[in-house]
Short mmCIF file of C-alpha atoms in Angstrom, two decimals:
data_model
loop_
_atom_site.label_atom_id
_atom_site.label_comp_id
_atom_site.label_asym_id
_atom_site.label_seq_id
_atom_site.Cartn_x
_atom_site.Cartn_y
_atom_site.Cartn_z
CA MET A 49 11.19 -33.04 1.75
CA ASP A 50 10.90 -31.02 -1.47
CA SER A 51 9.97 -27.49 -0.37
CA GLN A 52 8.03 -27.01 -3.59
CA THR A 53 5.64 -29.95 -3.05
CA LEU A 54 2.59 -30.11 -0.83
CA ILE A 55 2.81 -33.23 1.34
CA PRO A 56 -0.46 -34.78 2.63
CA ALA A 57 1.28 -35.70 5.90
CA ILE A 58 1.59 -32.00 6.74
CA GLY A 59 -2.19 -31.72 6.68
CA VAL A 60 -2.97 -30.59 3.14
CA ASP A 61 -4.76 -33.41 1.36
CA TRP A 62 -7.53 -32.67 -1.13
CA SER A 63 -7.56 -36.05 -2.89
CA ALA A 64 -11.06 -36.85 -1.63
CA LYS A 65 -12.56 -33.53 -2.73
CA ASP A 66 -14.10 -32.75 -6.10
CA ALA A 67 -12.99 -29.12 -5.84
CA ILE A 68 -11.68 -26.62 -3.31
CA ALA A 69 -12.58 -22.98 -2.78
CA VAL A 70 -9.98 -20.26 -3.35
CA ARG A 71 -10.27 -16.63 -2.29
CA ALA A 72 -7.89 -13.68 -2.58
CA CYS A 73 -8.27 -10.47 -0.60
CA ILE A 74 -6.13 -7.39 -0.09
CA VAL A 75 -5.47 -6.61 3.58
CA GLY A 76 -2.71 -3.97 3.55
CA GLU A 77 0.14 -2.33 1.69
CA ARG A 78 2.57 -5.07 2.72
CA ILE A 79 2.81 -8.29 4.72
CA ALA A 80 6.01 -8.76 6.73
CA THR A 81 6.42 -12.43 5.82
CA LYS A 82 9.97 -12.65 7.19
CA ALA A 83 8.75 -11.88 10.71
CA LEU A 84 6.13 -14.66 10.75
CA GLU A 85 6.54 -17.25 13.48
CA GLY A 86 4.41 -20.18 14.55
CA PHE A 87 2.99 -20.92 11.10
CA PRO A 88 3.85 -24.27 9.46
CA VAL A 89 5.62 -23.37 6.20
CA LEU A 90 4.84 -25.51 3.17
CA ALA A 91 6.77 -23.56 0.52
CA THR A 92 8.47 -20.22 -0.04
CA ASN A 93 8.78 -17.50 -2.67
CA PRO A 94 5.94 -16.72 -2.33
CA LEU A 95 5.27 -18.08 1.15
CA ILE A 96 2.70 -20.86 1.62
CA ILE A 97 1.58 -21.67 5.16
CA GLN A 98 -0.74 -24.34 6.51
CA ALA A 99 -4.09 -22.96 7.66
CA GLY A 100 -7.43 -24.27 8.84
CA ALA A 101 -8.33 -27.94 9.16
CA SER A 102 -7.24 -28.98 5.68
CA GLY A 103 -6.18 -25.84 3.85
CA CYS A 104 -3.34 -23.44 3.25
CA ALA A 105 -2.72 -19.82 2.34
CA VAL A 106 -0.29 -17.99 0.08
CA LEU A 107 0.94 -14.73 1.58
CA LEU A 108 1.99 -12.20 -1.04
CA ARG A 109 4.34 -9.54 0.28
CA TYR A 110 2.37 -6.75 -1.42
CA GLY A 111 -0.52 -7.18 1.01
CA VAL A 112 -2.66 -9.96 -0.46
CA VAL A 113 -3.70 -13.20 1.24
CA VAL A 114 -4.91 -16.07 -0.95
CA THR A 115 -6.65 -18.90 0.90
CA PHE A 116 -7.19 -22.46 -0.34
CA ASP A 117 -9.92 -24.67 1.14
CA LEU A 118 -10.66 -22.45 4.13
CA SER A 119 -14.09 -21.79 5.59
CA ALA A 120 -15.16 -18.20 6.28
CA GLU A 121 -14.47 -18.73 9.99
CA GLU A 122 -11.04 -20.23 9.32
CA GLU A 123 -10.16 -17.34 7.02
CA ALA A 124 -11.24 -14.81 9.66
CA ASP A 125 -9.06 -16.57 12.27
CA LEU A 126 -6.09 -16.56 9.88
CA LEU A 127 -6.44 -12.86 9.08
CA ALA A 128 -6.71 -12.06 12.78
CA SER A 129 -3.48 -13.96 13.49
CA LEU A 130 -1.74 -12.15 10.61
CA ARG A 131 -2.86 -8.69 11.71
CA PRO A 132 0.36 -7.83 13.63
CA HIS A 133 2.37 -8.53 10.46
CA ILE A 134 0.26 -6.38 8.12
CA ARG A 135 1.71 -2.96 7.30
CA GLU A 136 -0.62 -0.04 6.52
CA LYS A 137 -3.86 -1.98 6.85
CA LEU A 138 -6.51 -1.37 4.21
CA LYS A 139 -10.27 -1.52 4.59
CA SER A 140 -11.09 -2.85 1.15
CA THR A 141 -13.74 -5.19 -0.22
CA SER A 142 -11.63 -6.03 -3.28
CA SER A 143 -11.44 -9.81 -3.69
CA GLU A 144 -11.38 -12.65 -6.21
CA ALA A 145 -12.79 -16.14 -5.79
CA LEU A 146 -12.84 -19.36 -7.77
CA ALA A 147 -12.87 -23.14 -7.35
CA ILE A 148 -10.06 -25.53 -8.27
CA ALA A 149 -10.46 -29.15 -9.36
CA PHE A 150 -7.47 -31.49 -9.69
CA ARG A 151 -7.37 -34.15 -12.41
CA PRO A 152 -4.23 -35.83 -13.83
CA GLN A 153 -3.68 -35.22 -17.56
CA VAL A 154 -6.41 -32.57 -17.72
CA LYS A 155 -5.79 -29.48 -19.84
CA GLU A 156 -5.10 -26.77 -17.32
CA ARG A 157 -7.66 -24.06 -17.98
CA LEU A 158 -10.30 -21.83 -16.44
CA GLU A 159 -13.91 -22.72 -17.26
CA GLY A 160 -16.24 -20.12 -15.86
CA ASN A 161 -15.35 -20.00 -12.19
CA LEU A 162 -13.68 -23.44 -12.12
CA LEU A 163 -9.95 -23.84 -12.66
CA TRP A 164 -8.69 -27.27 -13.74
CA LEU A 165 -5.20 -28.24 -12.59
CA GLN A 166 -3.28 -31.48 -13.09
CA GLU A 167 -1.99 -31.61 -9.51
CA CYS A 168 -1.87 -29.60 -6.28
CA SER A 169 1.84 -28.79 -6.41
CA ALA A 170 3.05 -25.73 -4.53
CA GLU A 171 4.25 -23.97 -7.66
CA ARG A 172 0.80 -24.24 -9.26
CA LEU A 173 -0.86 -22.80 -6.17
CA GLN A 174 1.72 -20.00 -6.12
CA ILE A 175 1.04 -19.12 -9.75
CA VAL A 176 -2.72 -19.14 -9.17
CA ALA A 177 -2.21 -16.96 -6.09
CA GLU A 178 -0.06 -14.48 -8.01
CA ALA A 179 -2.67 -14.11 -10.77
CA LEU A 180 -5.54 -13.65 -8.30
CA GLY A 181 -3.43 -11.36 -6.12
CA LYS A 182 -2.54 -9.05 -9.00
CA SER A 183 -6.18 -8.97 -10.09
CA VAL A 184 -7.23 -7.92 -6.57
CA VAL A 185 -4.55 -5.21 -6.43
CA LEU A 186 -5.67 -3.89 -9.82
CA GLU A 187 -9.29 -3.82 -8.63
CA TYR A 188 -8.25 -1.88 -5.53
CA TYR A 189 -6.33 0.72 -7.53
CA GLU A 190 -9.05 0.90 -10.18
CA THR A 191 -11.38 2.04 -7.40
CA GLU A 192 -8.76 4.49 -6.09
CA VAL A 193 -8.17 5.98 -9.53
CA SER A 194 -11.93 6.33 -10.18
CA SER A 195 -12.16 8.26 -6.92
CA LEU A 196 -9.23 10.45 -8.04
CA PHE A 197 -11.05 11.20 -11.29
CA GLU A 198 -14.08 12.44 -9.36
CA ARG A 199 -11.94 14.65 -7.15
CA ILE A 200 -10.09 16.33 -10.03
CA LYS A 201 -13.28 17.27 -11.92
CA PRO A 202 -13.36 20.72 -10.26
CA PHE A 203 -9.87 21.33 -11.65
CA THR A 204 -11.03 20.95 -15.25
CA THR A 205 -13.94 23.34 -14.68
CA ALA A 206 -11.52 25.76 -13.00
CA ILE A 207 -9.36 25.73 -16.14
CA GLN A 208 -12.47 26.70 -18.15
CA GLY A 209 -13.17 29.51 -15.69
CA LYS A 210 -16.41 27.91 -14.46
CA ASN A 211 -15.30 27.28 -10.90
CA LEU A 212 -15.69 29.99 -8.28
CA ARG A 213 -13.04 28.41 -6.08
CA PRO A 214 -9.86 27.55 -7.96
CA PRO A 215 -7.83 24.65 -6.53
CA LYS A 216 -5.02 25.38 -4.12
CA GLU A 217 -1.43 24.57 -5.00
CA LYS A 218 -1.21 22.19 -2.02
CA GLU A 219 -4.19 20.20 -3.35
CA LEU A 220 -2.65 19.92 -6.80
CA LEU A 221 0.71 18.79 -5.48
CA SER A 222 -0.96 16.16 -3.27
CA TYR A 223 -2.72 14.66 -6.32
CA ILE A 224 0.52 14.57 -8.29
CA GLY A 225 2.14 12.76 -5.36
CA GLY A 226 -0.82 10.38 -5.15
CA THR A 227 -0.60 9.34 -8.80
CA LEU A 228 3.16 8.81 -8.56
CA LEU A 229 2.68 6.69 -5.43
CA ILE A 230 0.12 4.45 -7.15
CA GLN A 231 2.45 3.96 -10.12
CA GLN A 232 5.33 3.13 -7.80
CA LYS A 233 3.28 0.52 -5.92
CA MET A 234 1.86 -1.14 -9.04
CA LEU A 235 5.10 -1.29 -11.00
CA GLY A 236 7.79 -1.31 -8.32
CA ILE A 237 6.26 -3.35 -5.50
CA VAL A 238 3.48 -5.49 -6.98
CA GLU A 239 5.16 -5.82 -10.41
CA VAL A 240 1.79 -6.39 -12.06
CA GLY A 241 3.30 -6.73 -15.52
CA GLU A 242 6.01 -9.22 -14.48
CA LYS A 243 5.93 -13.03 -14.43
CA PRO A 244 5.78 -14.75 -11.01
CA ASP A 245 9.03 -16.12 -9.57
CA PRO A 246 8.00 -19.84 -9.75
CA ILE A 247 7.93 -19.64 -13.56
CA TRP A 248 11.71 -19.14 -13.63
CA ASP A 249 12.13 -22.53 -11.92
CA TYR A 250 9.19 -24.18 -13.70
CA PRO A 251 9.02 -22.68 -17.23
CA ALA A 252 6.51 -25.33 -18.29
CA LEU A 253 3.95 -23.59 -16.07
CA GLU A 254 4.22 -20.31 -17.96
CA ARG A 255 1.28 -21.32 -20.16
CA LEU A 256 -0.90 -21.71 -17.07
CA TYR A 257 0.00 -18.23 -15.87
CA LEU A 258 -0.53 -16.70 -19.32
CA ARG A 259 -4.01 -18.26 -19.45
CA LEU A 260 -4.86 -16.77 -16.06
CA GLU A 261 -3.29 -13.44 -17.02
CA ASN A 262 -5.48 -13.40 -20.13
CA GLU A 263 -8.64 -14.48 -18.27
CA TYR A 264 -8.26 -11.71 -15.69
CA GLU A 265 -7.06 -9.21 -18.33
CA LEU A 266 -4.12 -8.21 -16.13
CA ARG A 267 -2.08 -6.47 -18.84
CA GLU A 268 -5.07 -4.69 -20.36
CA ARG A 269 -6.21 -3.42 -16.96
CA LEU A 270 -2.68 -2.31 -16.07
CA LEU A 271 -2.43 -0.37 -19.35
CA ALA A 272 -5.83 1.26 -18.77
CA LEU A 273 -4.78 2.27 -15.26
CA GLU A 274 -1.51 3.74 -16.51
CA GLN A 275 -3.39 5.76 -19.13
CA LYS A 276 -5.82 7.09 -16.51
CA LEU A 277 -2.98 7.98 -14.16
CA ASP A 278 -1.22 9.78 -17.00
CA LEU A 279 -4.40 11.73 -17.76
CA ILE A 280 -4.80 12.66 -14.08
CA SER A 281 -1.18 13.83 -13.93
CA LYS A 282 -1.59 15.96 -17.07
CA THR A 283 -4.84 17.48 -15.78
CA VAL A 284 -3.33 18.37 -12.42
CA GLU A 285 -0.11 19.69 -13.98
CA THR A 286 -2.13 21.84 -16.40
CA SER A 287 -4.21 23.20 -13.51
CA LEU A 288 -1.02 23.98 -11.61
CA ALA A 289 0.49 25.75 -14.63
CA VAL A 290 -2.68 27.84 -15.12
CA MET A 291 -2.75 28.74 -11.44
CA GLN A 292 0.92 29.75 -11.49
CA ARG A 293 0.33 31.79 -14.67
CA ASP A 294 -2.59 33.61 -13.04
CA SER A 295 -0.47 34.20 -9.96
CA SER A 296 2.32 35.57 -12.15
CA HIS A 297 -0.15 37.90 -13.89
CA ARG A 298 -1.36 39.17 -10.52
CA VAL A 299 2.23 39.89 -9.49
CA GLU A 300 2.77 41.78 -12.76
CA TRP A 301 -0.33 43.89 -12.11
CA TYR A 302 0.85 44.61 -8.57
CA ILE A 303 4.17 45.84 -9.99
CA VAL A 304 2.39 48.02 -12.57
CA ILE A 305 0.16 49.50 -9.87
CA LEU A 306 3.17 50.24 -7.66
CA ILE A 307 4.99 51.92 -10.56
CA VAL A 308 1.93 54.02 -11.43
CA ALA A 309 1.49 54.94 -7.76
CA GLU A 310 5.14 55.98 -7.54
CA ILE A 311 4.80 58.13 -10.67
CA VAL A 312 1.63 59.78 -9.32
CA LEU A 313 3.34 60.51 -6.00
CA SER A 314 6.37 61.95 -7.79
CA ILE A 315 4.17 64.21 -9.93
CA TYR A 316 2.21 65.29 -6.87
CA ASP A 317 5.47 66.06 -5.03
CA LEU A 318 6.71 68.15 -7.94
CA TRP A 319 3.37 69.97 -8.19
CA THR A 320 3.32 70.86 -4.50
CA ARG A 321 6.83 72.31 -4.65
CA ARG A 322 5.86 74.95 -7.17
#
């Protein structure tokens, strides 16, 4: 059996259907796919498992599950069975959904919410899953970064001297760490800007991925996120520098006061000795 082909005998046969439903959702920071047992494997890299009565699911190691032809109940059952293998579970509503229709010789393209594919090969499903998965991850971090923007607003007013309570150094350092962590996850783990692994074995499918990448604006959204993260980092670093400068000025004043006090005491001592 070719590990990169979906075989109807395994239970995945959509030949009688006009279209199938596809949904991607983020469930955690990572999915421990190597530890999975008891799931019929249809393909690997990324992993495809059989699920539901006539469907399957692609499990992306960076915490996204993409289901094909699963009902809401079947998807819920699948996610429940995967729960022990999900690392750092996330409560997120970020998701992407579309329908896929298979027609031989059709131009593979996305029309509205319907994706046309020539066949239901594993590598095509993997490429679709990667595009949807990256879009979901971007949506999740777009929400996180928007929240970060709201939380650093007091820092900008503090720099202008309009905030009664200046930020604490611990707060500032935590935000710097948060932005670095998001960048590490997007670029190092999810590899949003990279091509999916199946394209290296099936270069002819690169056009399909590029169409999906363009439709979901993956590169543009990644660039916008990087720019926002850079702005957050600069804002926090500036706030930290201002705070440290003010702290340094306070120390200087303390030293001046101590010197003046010492001089006054010395003069007083000399005066009393007369």
